[in-house]
Amino acid sequence: MSTLSDLPNVGKVLEDNLRKINIETPEQLRQIGAEEAFFRIRMVVDPGACLHMLYGIQGAIEGIPDKFLSDQTKERLRLFYKTL
């Protein structure tokens, strides 16, 4: 079984934040999705979590560095971020 830290974009801070919202595995992260995971982090752990963290979570789910997210994905995430 892989760990959260094996995913791209997941460093110590993001891994700690995910664990604080009871996401312990990459599979749990994939099931919950980037938007829900980020929403939980904002509500429970870090109200100041930034858009780049959301990009990082999405990249982790897709298995790519966040700089390689598609423009469409970034726009969708930006719109979601603005609703928070």
Short mmCIF file of N, CA and C in Angstrom, two decimals:
data_model
loop_
_atom_site.label_atom_id
_atom_site.label_comp_id
_atom_site.label_asym_id
_atom_site.label_seq_id
_atom_site.Cartn_x
_atom_site.Cartn_y
_atom_site.Cartn_z
N MET A 1 0.85 -1.18 0.00
CA MET A 1 0.00 0.00 0.00
C MET A 1 0.89 1.24 0.00
N SER A 2 0.58 2.19 -0.84
CA SER A 2 1.36 3.42 -0.88
C SER A 2 0.87 4.36 0.23
N THR A 3 1.67 5.36 0.48
CA THR A 3 1.33 6.33 1.52
C THR A 3 1.06 7.68 0.88
N LEU A 4 0.47 8.57 1.65
CA LEU A 4 0.19 9.91 1.15
C LEU A 4 1.47 10.60 0.69
N SER A 5 2.55 10.41 1.42
CA SER A 5 3.80 11.09 1.07
C SER A 5 4.41 10.57 -0.22
N ASP A 6 3.93 9.43 -0.72
CA ASP A 6 4.39 8.91 -2.01
C ASP A 6 3.79 9.68 -3.18
N LEU A 7 2.71 10.41 -2.93
CA LEU A 7 2.02 11.13 -3.99
C LEU A 7 2.76 12.41 -4.34
N PRO A 8 2.70 12.82 -5.62
CA PRO A 8 3.29 14.11 -5.97
C PRO A 8 2.59 15.24 -5.22
N ASN A 9 3.31 16.26 -4.91
CA ASN A 9 2.80 17.48 -4.26
C ASN A 9 2.52 17.32 -2.77
N VAL A 10 2.66 16.13 -2.22
CA VAL A 10 2.31 15.92 -0.81
C VAL A 10 3.59 15.94 0.02
N GLY A 11 3.80 17.09 0.65
CA GLY A 11 4.90 17.23 1.60
C GLY A 11 4.38 17.05 3.01
N LYS A 12 5.21 17.36 3.96
CA LYS A 12 4.85 17.15 5.37
C LYS A 12 3.61 17.93 5.78
N VAL A 13 3.51 19.20 5.40
CA VAL A 13 2.38 20.02 5.83
C VAL A 13 1.07 19.48 5.26
N LEU A 14 1.04 19.21 3.96
CA LEU A 14 -0.20 18.70 3.37
C LEU A 14 -0.54 17.33 3.93
N GLU A 15 0.46 16.48 4.10
CA GLU A 15 0.20 15.16 4.68
C GLU A 15 -0.39 15.30 6.08
N ASP A 16 0.17 16.17 6.90
CA ASP A 16 -0.36 16.40 8.25
C ASP A 16 -1.79 16.92 8.20
N ASN A 17 -2.04 17.87 7.29
CA ASN A 17 -3.40 18.41 7.16
C ASN A 17 -4.39 17.32 6.76
N LEU A 18 -4.00 16.48 5.82
CA LEU A 18 -4.89 15.40 5.39
C LEU A 18 -5.17 14.43 6.53
N ARG A 19 -4.16 14.09 7.29
CA ARG A 19 -4.35 13.18 8.42
C ARG A 19 -5.28 13.79 9.48
N LYS A 20 -5.19 15.09 9.67
CA LYS A 20 -6.05 15.76 10.65
C LYS A 20 -7.52 15.73 10.25
N ILE A 21 -7.80 15.50 8.97
CA ILE A 21 -9.19 15.36 8.54
C ILE A 21 -9.51 13.90 8.21
N ASN A 22 -8.71 13.01 8.81
CA ASN A 22 -8.93 11.56 8.73
C ASN A 22 -8.77 10.99 7.33
N ILE A 23 -7.90 11.57 6.54
CA ILE A 23 -7.51 10.96 5.26
C ILE A 23 -6.12 10.40 5.48
N GLU A 24 -6.03 9.07 5.46
CA GLU A 24 -4.78 8.38 5.80
C GLU A 24 -4.11 7.73 4.60
N THR A 25 -4.84 7.51 3.51
CA THR A 25 -4.29 6.78 2.37
C THR A 25 -4.60 7.50 1.06
N PRO A 26 -3.82 7.23 0.03
CA PRO A 26 -4.13 7.79 -1.29
C PRO A 26 -5.53 7.39 -1.77
N GLU A 27 -5.94 6.18 -1.48
CA GLU A 27 -7.27 5.73 -1.91
C GLU A 27 -8.37 6.55 -1.24
N GLN A 28 -8.23 6.83 0.04
CA GLN A 28 -9.21 7.68 0.72
C GLN A 28 -9.26 9.06 0.09
N LEU A 29 -8.10 9.60 -0.26
CA LEU A 29 -8.04 10.91 -0.89
C LEU A 29 -8.75 10.88 -2.24
N ARG A 30 -8.51 9.85 -3.04
CA ARG A 30 -9.18 9.73 -4.34
C ARG A 30 -10.69 9.63 -4.18
N GLN A 31 -11.13 8.87 -3.19
CA GLN A 31 -12.57 8.69 -2.98
C GLN A 31 -13.24 10.00 -2.56
N ILE A 32 -12.59 10.77 -1.73
CA ILE A 32 -13.17 12.02 -1.23
C ILE A 32 -13.09 13.11 -2.29
N GLY A 33 -11.99 13.15 -3.01
CA GLY A 33 -11.81 14.16 -4.05
C GLY A 33 -11.14 15.42 -3.52
N ALA A 34 -10.58 16.18 -4.44
CA ALA A 34 -9.79 17.36 -4.07
C ALA A 34 -10.64 18.43 -3.41
N GLU A 35 -11.80 18.72 -3.99
CA GLU A 35 -12.61 19.81 -3.45
C GLU A 35 -13.06 19.52 -2.03
N GLU A 36 -13.55 18.31 -1.79
CA GLU A 36 -14.03 17.97 -0.44
C GLU A 36 -12.87 17.94 0.56
N ALA A 37 -11.75 17.37 0.16
CA ALA A 37 -10.59 17.33 1.06
C ALA A 37 -10.15 18.75 1.41
N PHE A 38 -10.08 19.61 0.40
CA PHE A 38 -9.66 20.99 0.63
C PHE A 38 -10.68 21.72 1.51
N PHE A 39 -11.95 21.52 1.25
CA PHE A 39 -12.99 22.14 2.06
C PHE A 39 -12.83 21.74 3.53
N ARG A 40 -12.61 20.47 3.77
CA ARG A 40 -12.43 19.99 5.15
C ARG A 40 -11.20 20.61 5.80
N ILE A 41 -10.10 20.71 5.04
CA ILE A 41 -8.90 21.35 5.57
C ILE A 41 -9.20 22.79 5.96
N ARG A 42 -9.89 23.51 5.08
CA ARG A 42 -10.23 24.92 5.37
C ARG A 42 -11.10 25.04 6.61
N MET A 43 -12.06 24.14 6.77
CA MET A 43 -13.00 24.23 7.88
C MET A 43 -12.41 23.75 9.20
N VAL A 44 -11.55 22.75 9.17
CA VAL A 44 -11.10 22.09 10.39
C VAL A 44 -9.68 22.46 10.79
N VAL A 45 -8.80 22.60 9.83
CA VAL A 45 -7.37 22.70 10.13
C VAL A 45 -6.80 24.09 9.84
N ASP A 46 -7.02 24.59 8.64
CA ASP A 46 -6.33 25.81 8.20
C ASP A 46 -7.26 26.70 7.40
N PRO A 47 -7.94 27.64 8.06
CA PRO A 47 -8.86 28.52 7.35
C PRO A 47 -8.20 29.36 6.26
N GLY A 48 -6.88 29.49 6.30
CA GLY A 48 -6.17 30.28 5.31
C GLY A 48 -5.56 29.46 4.19
N ALA A 49 -5.93 28.17 4.10
CA ALA A 49 -5.37 27.32 3.05
C ALA A 49 -5.60 27.97 1.68
N CYS A 50 -4.57 27.96 0.85
CA CYS A 50 -4.60 28.72 -0.40
C CYS A 50 -4.95 27.85 -1.61
N LEU A 51 -5.19 28.53 -2.70
CA LEU A 51 -5.53 27.87 -3.96
C LEU A 51 -4.46 26.88 -4.39
N HIS A 52 -3.21 27.19 -4.12
CA HIS A 52 -2.13 26.30 -4.54
C HIS A 52 -2.17 24.97 -3.78
N MET A 53 -2.69 24.98 -2.56
CA MET A 53 -2.87 23.71 -1.85
C MET A 53 -3.93 22.88 -2.56
N LEU A 54 -5.00 23.53 -2.99
CA LEU A 54 -6.04 22.83 -3.74
C LEU A 54 -5.47 22.23 -5.01
N TYR A 55 -4.67 22.99 -5.74
CA TYR A 55 -4.00 22.47 -6.93
C TYR A 55 -3.13 21.26 -6.58
N GLY A 56 -2.41 21.36 -5.48
CA GLY A 56 -1.55 20.26 -5.06
C GLY A 56 -2.32 19.00 -4.76
N ILE A 57 -3.46 19.15 -4.11
CA ILE A 57 -4.30 17.99 -3.80
C ILE A 57 -4.80 17.35 -5.09
N GLN A 58 -5.26 18.17 -6.02
CA GLN A 58 -5.75 17.63 -7.29
C GLN A 58 -4.63 16.94 -8.05
N GLY A 59 -3.46 17.54 -8.07
CA GLY A 59 -2.32 16.90 -8.72
C GLY A 59 -1.96 15.58 -8.07
N ALA A 60 -2.03 15.53 -6.75
CA ALA A 60 -1.75 14.28 -6.03
C ALA A 60 -2.73 13.19 -6.46
N ILE A 61 -3.99 13.55 -6.57
CA ILE A 61 -5.01 12.59 -6.99
C ILE A 61 -4.74 12.10 -8.41
N GLU A 62 -4.33 13.02 -9.29
CA GLU A 62 -4.06 12.65 -10.68
C GLU A 62 -2.68 12.01 -10.86
N GLY A 63 -1.84 12.10 -9.82
CA GLY A 63 -0.51 11.52 -9.91
C GLY A 63 0.48 12.36 -10.69
N ILE A 64 0.25 13.68 -10.72
CA ILE A 64 1.12 14.58 -11.48
C ILE A 64 1.49 15.80 -10.64
N PRO A 65 2.63 16.42 -10.94
CA PRO A 65 2.92 17.70 -10.28
C PRO A 65 1.84 18.72 -10.62
N ASP A 66 1.50 19.56 -9.68
CA ASP A 66 0.38 20.49 -9.90
C ASP A 66 0.61 21.43 -11.07
N LYS A 67 1.85 21.68 -11.43
CA LYS A 67 2.11 22.57 -12.58
C LYS A 67 1.65 21.96 -13.90
N PHE A 68 1.36 20.67 -13.91
CA PHE A 68 0.90 20.01 -15.12
C PHE A 68 -0.62 19.81 -15.17
N LEU A 69 -1.34 20.38 -14.22
CA LEU A 69 -2.81 20.32 -14.28
C LEU A 69 -3.27 21.05 -15.54
N SER A 70 -4.32 20.56 -16.14
CA SER A 70 -4.85 21.21 -17.34
C SER A 70 -5.44 22.57 -16.99
N ASP A 71 -5.51 23.44 -17.98
CA ASP A 71 -6.12 24.76 -17.78
C ASP A 71 -7.57 24.62 -17.35
N GLN A 72 -8.27 23.63 -17.91
CA GLN A 72 -9.68 23.42 -17.55
C GLN A 72 -9.81 23.01 -16.09
N THR A 73 -8.92 22.14 -15.65
CA THR A 73 -8.95 21.71 -14.25
C THR A 73 -8.64 22.88 -13.33
N LYS A 74 -7.63 23.66 -13.67
CA LYS A 74 -7.29 24.83 -12.84
C LYS A 74 -8.45 25.81 -12.78
N GLU A 75 -9.12 26.03 -13.89
CA GLU A 75 -10.26 26.95 -13.89
C GLU A 75 -11.39 26.42 -13.01
N ARG A 76 -11.68 25.13 -13.11
CA ARG A 76 -12.73 24.52 -12.28
C ARG A 76 -12.38 24.68 -10.80
N LEU A 77 -11.13 24.44 -10.45
CA LEU A 77 -10.71 24.57 -9.06
C LEU A 77 -10.74 26.02 -8.60
N ARG A 78 -10.35 26.94 -9.48
CA ARG A 78 -10.41 28.38 -9.14
C ARG A 78 -11.85 28.79 -8.82
N LEU A 79 -12.78 28.34 -9.66
CA LEU A 79 -14.19 28.68 -9.43
C LEU A 79 -14.68 28.11 -8.10
N PHE A 80 -14.30 26.87 -7.81
CA PHE A 80 -14.66 26.26 -6.53
C PHE A 80 -14.06 27.08 -5.37
N TYR A 81 -12.80 27.43 -5.48
CA TYR A 81 -12.10 28.17 -4.43
C TYR A 81 -12.80 29.49 -4.13
N LYS A 82 -13.27 30.16 -5.17
CA LYS A 82 -13.94 31.45 -4.99
C LYS A 82 -15.27 31.32 -4.25
N THR A 83 -15.85 30.12 -4.21
CA THR A 83 -17.12 29.94 -3.50
C THR A 83 -16.93 29.79 -2.00
N LEU A 84 -15.69 29.58 -1.56
CA LEU A 84 -15.45 29.34 -0.13
C LEU A 84 -15.32 30.64 0.65
#
